[in-house]
Short mmCIF file of C-alpha atoms in Angstrom, two decimals:
data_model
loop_
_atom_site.label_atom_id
_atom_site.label_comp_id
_atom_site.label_asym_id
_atom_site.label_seq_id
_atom_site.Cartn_x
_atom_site.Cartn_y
_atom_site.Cartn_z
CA UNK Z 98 104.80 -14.87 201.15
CA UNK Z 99 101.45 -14.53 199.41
CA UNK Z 100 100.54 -17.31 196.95
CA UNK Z 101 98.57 -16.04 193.74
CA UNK Z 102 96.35 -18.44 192.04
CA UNK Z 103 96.76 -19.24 188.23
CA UNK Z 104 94.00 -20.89 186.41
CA UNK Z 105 94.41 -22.74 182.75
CA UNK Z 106 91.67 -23.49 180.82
CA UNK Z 107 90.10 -24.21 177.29
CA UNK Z 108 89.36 -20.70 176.05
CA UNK Z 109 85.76 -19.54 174.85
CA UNK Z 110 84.13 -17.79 172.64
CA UNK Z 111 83.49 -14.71 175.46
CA UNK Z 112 87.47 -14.61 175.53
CA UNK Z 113 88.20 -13.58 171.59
CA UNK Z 114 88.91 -9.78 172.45
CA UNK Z 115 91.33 -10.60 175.32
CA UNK Z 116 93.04 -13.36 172.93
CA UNK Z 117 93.13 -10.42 170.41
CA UNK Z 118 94.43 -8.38 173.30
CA UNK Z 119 97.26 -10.58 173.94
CA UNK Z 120 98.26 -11.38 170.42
CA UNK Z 121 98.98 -7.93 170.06
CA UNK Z 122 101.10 -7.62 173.09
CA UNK Z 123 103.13 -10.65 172.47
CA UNK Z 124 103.65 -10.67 168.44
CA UNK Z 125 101.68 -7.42 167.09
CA UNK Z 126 98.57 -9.04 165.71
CA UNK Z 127 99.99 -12.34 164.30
CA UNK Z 128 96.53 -13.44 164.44
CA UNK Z 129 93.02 -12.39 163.42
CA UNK Z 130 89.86 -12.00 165.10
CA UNK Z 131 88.86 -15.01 162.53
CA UNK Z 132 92.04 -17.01 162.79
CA UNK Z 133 91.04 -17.41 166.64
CA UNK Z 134 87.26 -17.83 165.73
CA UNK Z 135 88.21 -20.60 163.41
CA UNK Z 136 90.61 -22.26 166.45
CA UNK Z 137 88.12 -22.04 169.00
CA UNK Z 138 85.44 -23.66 166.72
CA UNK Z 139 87.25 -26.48 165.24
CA UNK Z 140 86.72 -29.66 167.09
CA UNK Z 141 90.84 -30.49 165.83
CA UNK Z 142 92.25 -26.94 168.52
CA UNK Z 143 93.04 -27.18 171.67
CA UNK Z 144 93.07 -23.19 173.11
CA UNK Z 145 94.20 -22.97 176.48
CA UNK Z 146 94.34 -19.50 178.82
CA UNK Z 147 96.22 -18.74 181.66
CA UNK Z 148 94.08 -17.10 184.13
CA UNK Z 149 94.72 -15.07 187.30
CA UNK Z 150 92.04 -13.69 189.07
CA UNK Z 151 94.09 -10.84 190.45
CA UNK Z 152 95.60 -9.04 187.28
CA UNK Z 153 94.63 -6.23 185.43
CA UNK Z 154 95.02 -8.39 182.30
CA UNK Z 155 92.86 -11.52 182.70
CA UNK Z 156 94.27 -13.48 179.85
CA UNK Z 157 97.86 -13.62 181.04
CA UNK Z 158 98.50 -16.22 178.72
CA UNK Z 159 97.57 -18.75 176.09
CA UNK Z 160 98.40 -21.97 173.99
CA UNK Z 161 97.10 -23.66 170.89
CA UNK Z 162 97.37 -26.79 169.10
CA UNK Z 163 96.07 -29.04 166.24
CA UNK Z 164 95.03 -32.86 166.64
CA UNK Z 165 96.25 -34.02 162.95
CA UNK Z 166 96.21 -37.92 163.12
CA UNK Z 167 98.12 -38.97 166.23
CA UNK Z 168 100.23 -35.77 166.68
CA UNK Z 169 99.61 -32.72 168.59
CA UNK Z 170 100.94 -30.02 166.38
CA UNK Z 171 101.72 -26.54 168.68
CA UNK Z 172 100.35 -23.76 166.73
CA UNK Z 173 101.31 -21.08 169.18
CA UNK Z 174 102.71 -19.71 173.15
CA UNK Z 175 102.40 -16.88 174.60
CA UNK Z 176 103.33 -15.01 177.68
CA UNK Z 177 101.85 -11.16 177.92
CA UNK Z 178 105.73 -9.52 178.22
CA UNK Z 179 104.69 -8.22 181.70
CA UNK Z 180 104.99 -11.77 183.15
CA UNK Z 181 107.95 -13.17 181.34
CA UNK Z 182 110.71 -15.13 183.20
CA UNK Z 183 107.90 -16.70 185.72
CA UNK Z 184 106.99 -19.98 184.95
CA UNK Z 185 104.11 -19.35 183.07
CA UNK Z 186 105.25 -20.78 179.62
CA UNK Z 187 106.65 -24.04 181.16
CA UNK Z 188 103.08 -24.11 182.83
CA UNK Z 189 101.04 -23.43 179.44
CA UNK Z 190 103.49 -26.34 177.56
CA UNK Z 191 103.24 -29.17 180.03
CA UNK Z 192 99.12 -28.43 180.11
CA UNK Z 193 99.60 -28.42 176.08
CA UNK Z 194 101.49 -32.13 176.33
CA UNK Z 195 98.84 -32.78 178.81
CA UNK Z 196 96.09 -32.49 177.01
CA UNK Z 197 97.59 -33.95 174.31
CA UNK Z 198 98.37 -36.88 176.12
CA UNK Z 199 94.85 -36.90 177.33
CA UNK Z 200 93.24 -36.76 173.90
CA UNK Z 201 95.49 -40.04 173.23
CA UNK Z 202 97.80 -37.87 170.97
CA UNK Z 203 101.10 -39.88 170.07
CA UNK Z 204 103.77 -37.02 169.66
CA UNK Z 205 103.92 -33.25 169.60
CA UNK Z 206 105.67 -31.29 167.07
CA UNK Z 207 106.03 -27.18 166.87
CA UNK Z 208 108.17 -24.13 164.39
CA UNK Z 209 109.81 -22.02 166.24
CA UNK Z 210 111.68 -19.40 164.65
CA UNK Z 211 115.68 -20.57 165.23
CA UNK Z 212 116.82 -17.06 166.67
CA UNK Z 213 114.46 -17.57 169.51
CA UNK Z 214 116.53 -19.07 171.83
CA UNK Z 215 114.54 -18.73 175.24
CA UNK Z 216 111.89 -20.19 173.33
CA UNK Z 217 114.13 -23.01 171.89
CA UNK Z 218 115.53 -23.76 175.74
CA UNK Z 219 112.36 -23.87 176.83
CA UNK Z 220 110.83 -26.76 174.53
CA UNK Z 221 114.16 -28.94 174.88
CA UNK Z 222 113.53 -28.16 178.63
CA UNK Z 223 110.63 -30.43 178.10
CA UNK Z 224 112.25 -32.93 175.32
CA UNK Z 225 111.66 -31.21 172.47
CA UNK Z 226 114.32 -32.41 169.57
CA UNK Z 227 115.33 -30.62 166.55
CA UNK Z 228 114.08 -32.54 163.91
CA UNK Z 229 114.78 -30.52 160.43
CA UNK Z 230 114.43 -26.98 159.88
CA UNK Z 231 112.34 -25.14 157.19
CA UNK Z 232 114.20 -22.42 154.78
CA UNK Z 233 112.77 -18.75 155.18
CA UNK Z 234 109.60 -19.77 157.11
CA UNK Z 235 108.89 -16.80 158.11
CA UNK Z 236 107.32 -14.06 155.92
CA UNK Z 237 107.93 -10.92 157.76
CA UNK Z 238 112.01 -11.76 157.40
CA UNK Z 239 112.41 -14.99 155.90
CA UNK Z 240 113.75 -16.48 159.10
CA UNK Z 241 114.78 -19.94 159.35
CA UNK Z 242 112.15 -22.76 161.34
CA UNK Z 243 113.39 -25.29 163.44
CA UNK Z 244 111.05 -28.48 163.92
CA UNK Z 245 110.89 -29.42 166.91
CA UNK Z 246 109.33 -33.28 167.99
CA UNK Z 247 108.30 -34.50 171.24
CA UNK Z 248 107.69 -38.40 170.52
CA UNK Z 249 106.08 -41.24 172.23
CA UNK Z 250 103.42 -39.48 174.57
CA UNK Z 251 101.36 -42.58 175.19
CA UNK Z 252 104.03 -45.01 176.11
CA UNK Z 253 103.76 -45.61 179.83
CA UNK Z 254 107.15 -44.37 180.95
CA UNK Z 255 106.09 -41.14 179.46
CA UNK Z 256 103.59 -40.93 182.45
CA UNK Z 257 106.18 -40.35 185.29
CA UNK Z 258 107.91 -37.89 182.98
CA UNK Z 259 104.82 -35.95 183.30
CA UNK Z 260 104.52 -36.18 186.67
CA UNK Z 261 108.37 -34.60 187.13
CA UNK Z 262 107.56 -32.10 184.72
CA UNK Z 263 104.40 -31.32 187.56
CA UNK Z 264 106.60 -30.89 190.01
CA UNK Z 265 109.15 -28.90 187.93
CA UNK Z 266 106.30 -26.54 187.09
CA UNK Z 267 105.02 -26.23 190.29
CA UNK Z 268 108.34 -25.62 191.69
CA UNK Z 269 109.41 -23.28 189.26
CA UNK Z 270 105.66 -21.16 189.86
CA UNK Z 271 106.41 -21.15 193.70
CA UNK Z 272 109.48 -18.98 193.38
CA UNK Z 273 107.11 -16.53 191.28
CA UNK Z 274 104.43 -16.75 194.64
CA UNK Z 275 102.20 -18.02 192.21
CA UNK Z 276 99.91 -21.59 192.46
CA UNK Z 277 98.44 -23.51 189.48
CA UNK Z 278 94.97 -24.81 189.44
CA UNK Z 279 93.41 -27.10 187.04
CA UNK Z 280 89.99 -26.57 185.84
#
């Protein structure tokens, strides 16, 4: 079986069209062109992309969050539809905690919207725990938030958790043929 590569890395200023590409294929232009200007300047955003060198669309993927204080708060995750149900969003959150962990980030937090239960699965996958919820969070139909929390990033056990969660992403990629690298 052939093995595709998948690259993720902090995103540029030469990728704002595909990030505008992809918003629109994943949530119909949640975003603007500025919104993602403003992320990839700010020194407080992390923007990852999920690269493969083989597809038609080169930005297969991306990820986003905020240093505030000691927390890492996720600002957004997507996978283009075309690639759903392959890995690729457990392999954009654990390089989100990553880097979080990297930039000596404490805890991660994220909104999801509550109906969104792959979404929900996946972030308790990785020990995400409902921490409150926020009333009509969402403007286009005033659906529910859950807050999700992801505590203690820097203690030392929290090391070999992220060295299963390798292995579970890994795993999980090799069943799609594909291979993460790590620029």
């Amino acid at each position: 079986m052939i093995s595709l590569n998948l690259e993720i890395q902090l995103l540029k200023i030469e990728h704002l069209s595909a990030l505008l590409e992809l918003d629109q294929a994943c949530f119909g232009g949640l975003w603007t062109m500025e919104g993602y200007q403003r992320e990839l300047d700010s020194a407080n955003s992390d923007l990852l992309g999920l690269f493969s060198p083989v597809s038609s669309s080169t930005l297969l993927g991306m990820g986003c969050f905020w240093s505030i204080l000691e927390e890492a708060h996720i600002t957004i995750l997507a996978v283009h539809p075309q690639y759903h149900r392959q890995g690729l969003g457990q392999a954009l959150l654990y390089s989100l905690i990553k880097t979080a962990c990297d930039r000596g980030l404490e805890r991660a937090t994220l909104e999801v919207r509550a109906s969104n239960l792959g979404a929900i699965s996946l972030y308790q996958k990785f020990g995400f725990q409902t921490a409150g919820r926020r009333k009509r969070y969402y403007q286009d139909n005033d659906e529910d938030a859950l807050i999700l929390w992801l505590p203690d990033l820097q203690y030392p056990k929290f090391q070999s958790t992220l060295e299963q969660w390798h292995s579970i992403v890994c795993d999980r990629l090799d069943k799609s043929s594909w291979h993460l690298l790590f620029k």
